[in-house]
Amino acid sequence: MTTEQPTDFIRNIIKEDLRTGKNGGAVVTRFPPEPNGYLHIGHAKSICLNFGLAQEFNSRCHLRFDDTNPEKESDEYKNSIKTDVHWLGFDWGPHLYHASDYFEQLYEYALQFIRMGKAYVCSLSAEEMRTTRGTLSEPGQNSPYRDRTVEENLDLFQRMRAREFPDGAHVLRAKIDMASGNVNLRDPVIYRIRHVEHHQTGNTWCIYPMYDYTHCVSDALEGITHSLCTLEFEDHRPLYDWCLETLKTPCHPQQIEFARLEFTYTVTSKRRLKQLVEENWVSGWADPRMPTIQGIRKRGFPPSAIRKFCEMIGVSKKKTTIEMSVLEGCVRDELNDTTPRVLSVLDPLKVVLLNFPEGKTEILQAPNHPQNPEFGKRDLVLTREIYIEREDFMEDPPKDYFRLRPGGEVRLRYGYVMRCDKVIRDPQTGVITELHCEYDPATLGVNPVGRKVKGVVQWVSIEHSFTTPLRMYDRLFTVPEPASREKEGVPFTQFFNSDSLRVQEAHVESSLRQATPESRFQFERHGYFCCTDERTPDGNPIFNKIVSLRDGWK
Ligand code: ATP
Ligand code: MG
């Protein structure tokens, strides 16, 4: 991974603009979410791009809530968006705006359109408007209201604002070209009547501006220089430019489109994420299986790994569908360097060290990070009875098995060498219930004289460890593109992976009792885990699995 400044077509455009002095040396970007849901990993790409540019060019990035659909928006969503942008490591400073801050200005500009003969009040029903819009191959038909006079339009539009008409009675349309090859230019609606309360403006308005019209004007009013959006807005750019050219705004930002970020085995559309929440497929927007920022945060992904990932995938116009394993790789790389190691046993087999006195405890010192002494050391408590992993013992192992076998020796991680002398079974089932071993007190940190011990096993003291649930996650869906068959009527939820959450009890070394929420650890051999803010009834911290130690699921 490179630490050099990234380059891409957007940065090239900006550098060229700076060279030619196009915007007087300014670079102003914005991240404009609609507060109608929680942010997801796709948004992270846009956040890292827009705020990243501001950092790189020593300029600013605005956070603007694109709040033109009051029915679907809420303060809950706004707050979560602010929390998520901060968590990702970015800050808008004093530049927090709402499209609704500009409602009055947008209204004034709409009056201006009308006076210029560039907008008219249309009284067709939504259905009539649809049928007269034409198709990709056929032009649309002019509305019978297209030639209303300026006076009539001014009068009707003002009365729309004055609450004289019900929802849907009229709309304001830009007067462009019903025969345009670009459907977005066929007299698009720029205002509609909605008698609903708005989370910012209350009941001040009953007419609300449409997204396309609002967006370009908001960008211009804020002095945005480069308005970056995803590719589906490419066909809307002529309308963006038409509005600003017609209004002759002093600032005319350049809209530049880039490819959305999509992942396999998950969904990243707010509508679908909302459906997963509302139909209780998951526990909420912050369920650690969700690709929302809050979900991956709960899962334990560090924000720096997400930033690195966004830098690595870069920005282009080519559709990017990425395997979740690529993001996980970034997370793993980061956690390998930054997390302390701890010992745990998931599938316990009891070991009794027959020559270790009952009731005795011995403190062993273990480094918290094998490659990095700065992480310091911690105490491990050794007692007569310990657990090891069941898979670390085999009665009749193949030749290349280096772990424990009857009569064989292994080293307890950070401890002594022990030899297995006896295998105890359940007389009924024949299942091995415990091993009787002897440890060699002369082997702490040194090899036993004359014997080679290759195997090292994890262990925990039975008395000085605690049991706690680990939440293990798998892909959210069983197929790479769960929504690809929606058109045939196959709902994406049909491919929900019912094994995507598995809870497993683990025995964990006692030092982890003090773990604080959002702290991360490598459970040696088992993967990376994040401490949740939840506790078991006896007060033990509960952990989420972040990723496995190597690529691959489970
Ligand atoms: P959805 O389709 O999930 O509702 P959206 O694009 O409508 O998402 P917005 O709140 O409008 O969501 O998005 C805010 C910004 O984030 C926009 O500039 C949008 O282009 C960008 N964005 C949204 N999804 C992605 C994605 N998957 N990849 C990159 N950028 C994205
Ligand atoms: Mg959108």
Short mmCIF file of C-alpha atoms and ligand atoms in Angstrom, two decimals, residues 30-47 49-50 64 66 81 211 215 228-233 258-263 268-273 320, ligand 1:
data_model
loop_
_atom_site.label_atom_id
_atom_site.label_comp_id
_atom_site.label_asym_id
_atom_site.label_seq_id
_atom_site.Cartn_x
_atom_site.Cartn_y
_atom_site.Cartn_z
CA ARG A 30 -19.13 18.95 -0.33
CA PHE A 31 -20.57 15.67 0.88
CA PRO A 32 -24.34 15.90 0.36
CA PRO A 33 -26.22 12.99 1.94
CA GLU A 34 -29.97 12.89 2.07
CA PRO A 35 -30.86 12.27 5.74
CA ASN A 36 -33.16 9.38 4.86
CA GLY A 37 -31.09 6.51 6.23
CA TYR A 38 -27.76 5.56 7.74
CA LEU A 39 -24.53 5.91 5.79
CA HIS A 40 -23.01 2.79 4.30
CA ILE A 41 -19.59 1.74 3.09
CA GLY A 42 -20.37 3.12 -0.38
CA HIS A 43 -20.79 6.57 1.15
CA ALA A 44 -17.37 6.15 2.77
CA LYS A 45 -15.86 6.35 -0.70
CA SER A 46 -17.55 9.67 -1.35
CA ILE A 47 -16.65 10.97 2.14
CA LEU A 49 -12.89 11.55 -1.64
CA ASN A 50 -14.54 14.87 -0.80
CA ARG A 64 -24.76 19.42 3.43
CA ASP A 66 -29.89 17.34 0.97
CA ILE A 81 -24.55 10.87 9.59
CA TYR A 211 -33.49 17.44 -5.99
CA HIS A 215 -28.63 20.56 -5.73
CA LEU A 228 -18.51 15.24 -7.23
CA CYS A 229 -21.28 12.72 -7.62
CA THR A 230 -21.86 9.17 -8.77
CA LEU A 231 -22.28 8.13 -12.41
CA GLU A 232 -26.06 7.92 -12.42
CA PHE A 233 -26.08 11.73 -12.35
CA PHE A 258 -17.31 8.83 -10.61
CA ALA A 259 -18.28 5.18 -10.22
CA ARG A 260 -20.17 3.99 -7.16
CA LEU A 261 -18.58 1.50 -4.87
CA GLU A 262 -20.46 -1.79 -4.71
CA PHE A 263 -19.68 -4.97 -2.82
CA THR A 268 -25.71 -0.92 -0.37
CA SER A 269 -28.91 0.84 -1.16
CA LYS A 270 -30.64 2.68 1.63
CA ARG A 271 -33.98 1.30 0.55
CA ARG A 272 -32.80 -2.29 0.88
CA LEU A 273 -30.88 -1.66 4.09
CA THR A 320 -16.32 -1.03 -9.17
P1 ATP B 1 -28.92 5.21 -1.96
O1 ATP B 1 -29.00 4.95 -3.43
O2 ATP B 1 -28.36 4.10 -1.15
O3 ATP B 1 -30.16 5.80 -1.37
P2 ATP B 1 -27.87 7.77 -2.35
O4 ATP B 1 -26.87 7.97 -3.41
O5 ATP B 1 -29.25 8.18 -2.68
O6 ATP B 1 -27.78 6.29 -1.83
P3 ATP B 1 -27.18 10.02 -0.80
O7 ATP B 1 -27.49 10.30 0.61
O8 ATP B 1 -27.86 10.83 -1.82
O9 ATP B 1 -27.48 8.49 -1.01
O10 ATP B 1 -25.62 10.02 -1.04
C1 ATP B 1 -24.76 11.03 -0.61
C2 ATP B 1 -23.54 11.04 -1.46
O11 ATP B 1 -22.88 9.79 -1.40
C3 ATP B 1 -23.88 11.31 -2.90
O12 ATP B 1 -22.96 12.23 -3.41
C4 ATP B 1 -23.73 9.97 -3.54
O13 ATP B 1 -23.36 10.09 -4.88
C5 ATP B 1 -22.65 9.29 -2.69
N1 ATP B 1 -22.83 7.84 -2.71
C6 ATP B 1 -23.94 7.15 -2.38
N2 ATP B 1 -23.76 5.83 -2.55
C7 ATP B 1 -22.48 5.68 -3.01
C8 ATP B 1 -21.69 4.54 -3.38
N3 ATP B 1 -22.17 3.30 -3.33
N4 ATP B 1 -20.42 4.78 -3.80
C9 ATP B 1 -19.93 6.01 -3.84
N5 ATP B 1 -20.62 7.12 -3.51
C10 ATP B 1 -21.88 6.96 -3.09
#
